[in-house]
PDB file of C-alpha atoms in Angstrom:
ATOM      1  CA  MET A   1      22.791  92.171  60.449  1.00  0.00           C
ATOM      2  CA  MET A   2      19.502  90.605  59.617  1.00  0.00           C
ATOM      3  CA  ASN A   3      21.014  89.061  56.522  1.00  0.00           C
ATOM      4  CA  LYS A   4      23.805  87.625  58.563  1.00  0.00           C
ATOM      5  CA  LEU A   5      21.323  86.174  61.002  1.00  0.00           C
ATOM      6  CA  THR A   6      19.240  84.725  58.170  1.00  0.00           C
ATOM      7  CA  ASP A   7      22.380  83.257  56.584  1.00  0.00           C
ATOM      8  CA  ASN A   8      23.393  81.667  59.880  1.00  0.00           C
ATOM      9  CA  ILE A   9      19.904  80.194  60.319  1.00  0.00           C
ATOM     10  CA  ASP A  10      20.008  78.799  56.765  1.00  0.00           C
ATOM     11  CA  LYS A  11      23.459  77.319  57.362  1.00  0.00           C
ATOM     12  CA  ALA A  12      22.264  75.764  60.646  1.00  0.00           C
ATOM     13  CA  ARG A  13      19.211  74.300  58.857  1.00  0.00           C
ATOM     14  CA  ALA A  14      21.392  72.865  56.108  1.00  0.00           C
ATOM     15  CA  ALA A  15      23.807  71.377  58.638  1.00  0.00           C
ATOM     16  CA  SER A  16      20.879  69.915  60.611  1.00  0.00           C
ATOM     17  CA  ARG A  17      19.454  68.370  57.426  1.00  0.00           C
ATOM     18  CA  GLU A  18      22.824  66.837  56.603  1.00  0.00           C
ATOM     19  CA  ARG A  19      23.135  65.405  60.107  1.00  0.00           C
ATOM     20  CA  LEU A  20      19.563  64.103  59.933  1.00  0.00           C
ATOM     21  CA  GLU A  21      20.229  62.384  56.593  1.00  0.00           C
ATOM     22  CA  THR A  22      23.479  60.892  57.932  1.00  0.00           C
ATOM     23  CA  ALA A  23      21.640  59.641  61.048  1.00  0.00           C
ATOM     24  CA  LYS A  24      18.897  58.119  58.873  1.00  0.00           C
ATOM     25  CA  GLU A  25      21.503  56.297  56.738  1.00  0.00           C
ATOM     26  CA  ILE A  26      23.294  54.982  59.833  1.00  0.00           C
ATOM     27  CA  ALA A  27      19.994  53.860  61.386  1.00  0.00           C
ATOM     28  CA  SER A  28      18.955  52.199  58.137  1.00  0.00           C
ATOM     29  CA  ASP A  29      22.278  50.359  57.860  1.00  0.00           C
ATOM     30  CA  GLY A  30      22.008  49.238  61.489  1.00  0.00           C
ATOM     31  CA  SER A  31      18.436  48.060  60.968  1.00  0.00           C
ATOM     32  CA  VAL A  32      19.447  46.008  57.919  1.00  0.00           C
ATOM     33  CA  ALA A  33      22.345  44.441  59.847  1.00  0.00           C
ATOM     34  CA  ALA A  34      20.074  43.648  62.813  1.00  0.00           C
ATOM     35  CA  ARG A  35      17.506  42.010  60.517  1.00  0.00           C
ATOM     36  CA  GLU A  36      20.238  39.908  58.897  1.00  0.00           C
ATOM     37  CA  LYS A  37      21.519  38.797  62.323  1.00  0.00           C
ATOM     38  CA  MET A  38      17.990  37.908  63.444  1.00  0.00           C
ATOM     39  CA  SER A  39      17.421  35.925  60.261  1.00  0.00           C
ATOM     40  CA  GLU A  40      20.714  34.045  60.753  1.00  0.00           C
ATOM     41  CA  SER A  41      19.827  33.337  64.389  1.00  0.00           C
ATOM     42  CA  LYS A  42      16.410  32.003  63.408  1.00  0.00           C
ATOM     43  CA  ALA A  43      17.984  29.731  60.801  1.00  0.00           C
ATOM     44  CA  ARG A  44      20.538  28.417  63.325  1.00  0.00           C
ATOM     45  CA  ALA A  45      17.820  27.822  65.922  1.00  0.00           C
ATOM     46  CA  ALA A  46      15.687  25.931  63.396  1.00  0.00           C
ATOM     47  CA  ALA A  47      18.684  23.800  62.387  1.00  0.00           C
ATOM     48  CA  LEU A  48      19.510  23.017  66.026  1.00  0.00           C
ATOM     49  CA  LEU A  49      15.901  22.115  66.740  1.00  0.00           C
ATOM     50  CA  GLY A  50      15.861  19.780  63.751  1.00  0.00           C
ATOM     51  CA  GLU A  51      19.092  18.146  64.877  1.00  0.00           C
ATOM     52  CA  GLY A  52      17.684  17.767  68.387  1.00  0.00           C
ATOM     53  CA  ARG A  53      14.569  16.084  67.080  1.00  0.00           C
ATOM     54  CA  GLU A  54      16.657  13.736  64.946  1.00  0.00           C
ATOM     55  CA  LYS A  55      18.854  12.820  67.921  1.00  0.00           C
ATOM     56  CA  ALA A  56      15.790  12.242  70.097  1.00  0.00           C
ATOM     57  CA  ALA A  57      14.272   9.992  67.429  1.00  0.00           C
ATOM     58  CA  VAL A  58      17.503   8.001  67.192  1.00  0.00           C
ATOM     59  CA  SER A  59      17.662   7.678  70.986  1.00  0.00           C
ATOM     60  CA  VAL A  60      14.040   6.562  71.176  1.00  0.00           C
ATOM     61  CA  ALA A  61      14.656   3.984  68.448  1.00  0.00           C
ATOM     62  CA  ALA A  62      17.748   2.701  70.286  1.00  0.00           C
ATOM     63  CA  THR A  63      15.758   2.464  73.521  1.00  0.00           C
ATOM     64  CA  LYS A  64      12.972   0.553  71.803  1.00  0.00           C
ATOM     65  CA  ASP A  65      15.524  -1.799  70.257  1.00  0.00           C
ATOM     66  CA  ALA A  66      17.215  -2.402  73.615  1.00  0.00           C
ATOM     67  CA  ALA A  67      13.836  -3.043  75.249  1.00  0.00           C
ATOM     68  CA  LYS A  68      12.875  -5.520  72.499  1.00  0.00           C
ATOM     69  CA  LYS A  69      16.171  -7.337  72.967  1.00  0.00           C
ATOM     70  CA  ALA A  70      15.639  -7.473  76.734  1.00  0.00           C
ATOM     71  CA  VAL A  71      12.129  -8.877  76.228  1.00  0.00           C
ATOM     72  CA  ALA A  72      13.440 -11.469  73.761  1.00  0.00           C
ATOM     73  CA  LYS A  73      16.191 -12.491  76.188  1.00  0.00           C
ATOM     74  CA  SER A  74      13.655 -12.689  79.024  1.00  0.00           C
ATOM     75  CA  GLU A  75      11.379 -14.893  76.929  1.00  0.00           C
ATOM     76  CA  GLU A  76      14.344 -17.060  75.989  1.00  0.00           C
ATOM     77  CA  THR A  77      15.397 -17.397  79.622  1.00  0.00           C
ATOM     78  CA  ILE A  78      11.878 -18.222  80.759  1.00  0.00           C
ATOM     79  CA  SER A  79      11.362 -20.797  78.005  1.00  0.00           C
ATOM     80  CA  SER A  80      14.767 -22.410  78.536  1.00  0.00           C
ATOM     81  CA  SER A  81      14.376 -22.800  82.311  1.00  0.00           C
ATOM     82  CA  PRO A  82      10.741 -22.367  83.329  1.00  0.00           C
ATOM     83  CA  LEU A  83      11.033 -24.464  86.472  1.00  0.00           C
ATOM     84  CA  ALA A  84      13.856 -22.343  87.762  1.00  0.00           C
ATOM     85  CA  ILE A  85      11.713 -19.248  87.242  1.00  0.00           C
ATOM     86  CA  VAL A  86       8.755 -20.878  89.022  1.00  0.00           C
ATOM     87  CA  ALA A  87      10.984 -21.997  91.890  1.00  0.00           C
ATOM     88  CA  GLY A  88      12.479 -18.518  92.160  1.00  0.00           C
ATOM     89  CA  GLY A  89       9.017 -16.943  92.183  1.00  0.00           C
ATOM     90  CA  ALA A  90       7.782 -19.367  94.840  1.00  0.00           C
ATOM     91  CA  ALA A  91      10.840 -18.734  96.989  1.00  0.00           C
ATOM     92  CA  LEU A  92      10.393 -14.984  96.606  1.00  0.00           C
ATOM     93  CA  GLY A  93       6.713 -15.259  97.616  1.00  0.00           C
ATOM     94  CA  VAL A  94       7.574 -17.297 100.700  1.00  0.00           C
ATOM     95  CA  LEU A  95      10.327 -14.853 101.628  1.00  0.00           C
ATOM     96  CA  ILE A  96       8.014 -11.857 101.315  1.00  0.00           C
ATOM     97  CA  GLY A  97       5.339 -13.668 103.341  1.00  0.00           C
ATOM     98  CA  ALA A  98       7.856 -14.496 106.063  1.00  0.00           C
ATOM     99  CA  LEU A  99       9.027 -10.889 106.248  1.00  0.00           C
ATOM    100  CA  LEU A 100       5.557  -9.416 106.638  1.00  0.00           C
ATOM    101  CA  PRO A 101       4.715  -8.854 110.305  1.00  0.00           C
ATOM    102  CA  LYS A 102       1.770 -10.622 111.905  1.00  0.00           C
ATOM    103  CA  SER A 103      -1.024  -8.354 112.968  1.00  0.00           C
ATOM    104  CA  LYS A 104      -2.901  -8.610 116.275  1.00  0.00           C
ATOM    105  CA  ALA A 105      -6.129  -9.143 114.381  1.00  0.00           C
ATOM    106  CA  GLU A 106      -4.574 -12.016 112.422  1.00  0.00           C
ATOM    107  CA  THR A 107      -3.361 -13.695 115.627  1.00  0.00           C
ATOM    108  CA  LYS A 108      -6.755 -13.183 117.318  1.00  0.00           C
ATOM    109  CA  LEU A 109      -8.867 -14.441 114.404  1.00  0.00           C
ATOM    110  CA  VAL A 110      -6.693 -17.288 113.200  1.00  0.00           C
ATOM    111  CA  GLY A 111      -5.109 -18.324 116.507  1.00  0.00           C
ATOM    112  CA  GLY A 112      -4.063 -22.000 116.674  1.00  0.00           C
ATOM    113  CA  ALA A 113      -5.251 -22.669 113.141  1.00  0.00           C
ATOM    114  CA  GLY A 114      -2.693 -20.159 111.955  1.00  0.00           C
ATOM    115  CA  ARG A 115       0.133 -22.138 113.524  1.00  0.00           C
ATOM    116  CA  LYS A 116      -1.090 -25.344 111.884  1.00  0.00           C
ATOM    117  CA  ILE A 117      -1.456 -23.584 108.516  1.00  0.00           C
ATOM    118  CA  ASN A 118       2.008 -22.093 108.944  1.00  0.00           C
ATOM    119  CA  GLU A 119       3.529 -25.518 109.719  1.00  0.00           C
ATOM    120  CA  THR A 120       1.725 -27.069 106.737  1.00  0.00           C
ATOM    121  CA  ALA A 121       2.909 -24.233 104.493  1.00  0.00           C
ATOM    122  CA  LYS A 122       6.489 -24.713 105.688  1.00  0.00           C
ATOM    123  CA  THR A 123       6.277 -28.433 104.990  1.00  0.00           C
ATOM    124  CA  ALA A 124       4.812 -27.767 101.531  1.00  0.00           C
ATOM    125  CA  TYR A 125       7.490 -25.176 100.861  1.00  0.00           C
ATOM    126  CA  GLU A 126      10.268 -27.566 101.831  1.00  0.00           C
ATOM    127  CA  ALA A 127       8.780 -30.295  99.603  1.00  0.00           C
ATOM    128  CA  ALA A 128       8.428 -27.861  96.669  1.00  0.00           C
ATOM    129  CA  LYS A 129      11.948 -26.576  97.222  1.00  0.00           C
ATOM    130  CA  ASP A 130      13.389 -30.103  97.272  1.00  0.00           C
ATOM    131  CA  ALA A 131      11.391 -31.134  94.186  1.00  0.00           C
ATOM    132  CA  SER A 132      12.381 -28.028  92.243  1.00  0.00           C
ATOM    133  CA  ARG A 133      16.021 -28.435  93.264  1.00  0.00           C
ATOM    134  CA  ASP A 134      15.922 -32.038  92.036  1.00  0.00           C
ATOM    135  CA  GLN A 135      14.248 -30.991  88.785  1.00  0.00           C
ATOM    136  CA  VAL A 136      16.755 -28.185  88.223  1.00  0.00           C
ATOM    137  CA  ASN A 137      19.645 -30.552  88.885  1.00  0.00           C
ATOM    138  CA  GLU A 138      18.166 -33.054  86.416  1.00  0.00           C
ATOM    139  CA  MET A 139      18.061 -30.316  83.783  1.00  0.00           C
ATOM    140  CA  GLY A 140      21.750 -29.613  84.332  1.00  0.00           C
ATOM    141  CA  LEU A 141      21.175 -26.160  85.719  1.00  0.00           C
ATOM    142  CA  ASN A 142      23.034 -24.970  88.744  1.00  0.00           C
ATOM    143  CA  ASN A 143      22.912 -21.883  90.933  1.00  0.00           C
ATOM    144  CA  ASP A 144      25.704 -20.157  89.035  1.00  0.00           C
ATOM    145  CA  ASN A 145      23.919 -20.563  85.680  1.00  0.00           C
ATOM    146  CA  MET A 146      20.621 -19.307  87.097  1.00  0.00           C
ATOM    147  CA  ARG A 147      22.324 -16.336  88.764  1.00  0.00           C
ATOM    148  CA  ALA A 148      24.060 -15.472  85.505  1.00  0.00           C
ATOM    149  CA  GLN A 149      20.760 -15.615  83.600  1.00  0.00           C
ATOM    150  CA  PHE A 150      18.953 -13.449  86.150  1.00  0.00           C
ATOM    151  CA  LYS A 151      21.873 -11.020  86.311  1.00  0.00           C
ATOM    152  CA  ASP A 152      21.970 -10.724  82.526  1.00  0.00           C
ATOM    153  CA  LEU A 153      18.216 -10.237  82.304  1.00  0.00           C
ATOM    154  CA  PHE A 154      18.057  -7.550  84.977  1.00  0.00           C
ATOM    155  CA  GLY A 155      21.191  -5.850  83.639  1.00  0.00           C
ATOM    156  CA  LYS A 156      19.597  -5.496  80.222  1.00  0.00           C
ATOM    157  CA  ALA A 157      16.344  -4.237  81.706  1.00  0.00           C
ATOM    158  CA  ILE A 158      18.255  -1.615  83.697  1.00  0.00           C
ATOM    159  CA  GLU A 159      20.228  -0.560  80.608  1.00  0.00           C
ATOM    160  CA  ALA A 160      16.995  -0.196  78.628  1.00  0.00           C
ATOM    161  CA  ALA A 161      15.515   1.980  81.375  1.00  0.00           C
ATOM    162  CA  LYS A 162      18.675   4.115  81.559  1.00  0.00           C
ATOM    163  CA  THR A 163      18.721   4.587  77.794  1.00  0.00           C
ATOM    164  CA  ALA A 164      15.062   5.626  77.822  1.00  0.00           C
ATOM    165  CA  MET A 165      15.702   8.104  80.636  1.00  0.00           C
ATOM    166  CA  VAL A 166      18.706   9.671  78.877  1.00  0.00           C
ATOM    167  CA  ALA A 167      16.779   9.944  75.606  1.00  0.00           C
ATOM    168  CA  ALA A 168      13.886  11.643  77.364  1.00  0.00           C
ATOM    169  CA  GLN A 169      16.207  14.051  79.176  1.00  0.00           C
ATOM    170  CA  ASP A 170      18.049  14.919  75.961  1.00  0.00           C
ATOM    171  CA  ALA A 171      14.790  15.524  74.110  1.00  0.00           C
ATOM    172  CA  VAL A 172      13.503  17.829  76.850  1.00  0.00           C
ATOM    173  CA  LYS A 173      16.808  19.739  77.037  1.00  0.00           C
ATOM    174  CA  GLU A 174      16.948  20.209  73.285  1.00  0.00           C
ATOM    175  CA  GLU A 175      13.328  21.289  73.125  1.00  0.00           C
ATOM    176  CA  ASN A 176      13.866  23.793  75.941  1.00  0.00           C
ATOM    177  CA  GLN A 177      16.983  25.146  74.217  1.00  0.00           C
ATOM    178  CA  GLY A 178      15.017  25.542  71.002  1.00  0.00           C
ATOM    179  CA  LYS A 179      12.418  27.675  72.812  1.00  0.00           C
ATOM    180  CA  LYS A 180      15.038  30.109  74.128  1.00  0.00           C
TER     181      LYS A 180
END
């Protein structure tokens, strides 16, 4: 009976060793597969990060190019019709000044002199407006041409800003995806 018990123990040990060896082989195979998958994932992540950086660089270059073109167009517009720009700036300044509310302190300190200054400024503004209108008409520029130039200039500036914003957002997204 003792021999039978010893035989059974030996058989159980042998079976346990076989199972242990099989488990080790399976674990080893799984470990190798996991390492391969991790290596592939790292390679894909590095490739995506590189592509993201390239796209960001292209977007930044396109934004810089658009901004340079907008600056060149602005310079061209200013040099081709400087009086119109000056007149527009003066009109904008007068408009902003007219929209600002008078303060009590201003009324108290300036008083009647303020009214006289205001009347003189209005007269000067009207004279400047008439002179600039005459000058613009002599140059062959009209309101439609000036509006078109301003519209084109501001449209390009807005496009440049949008392009810069999109490029920045894309670069941040791609960088954040690369970190995951």
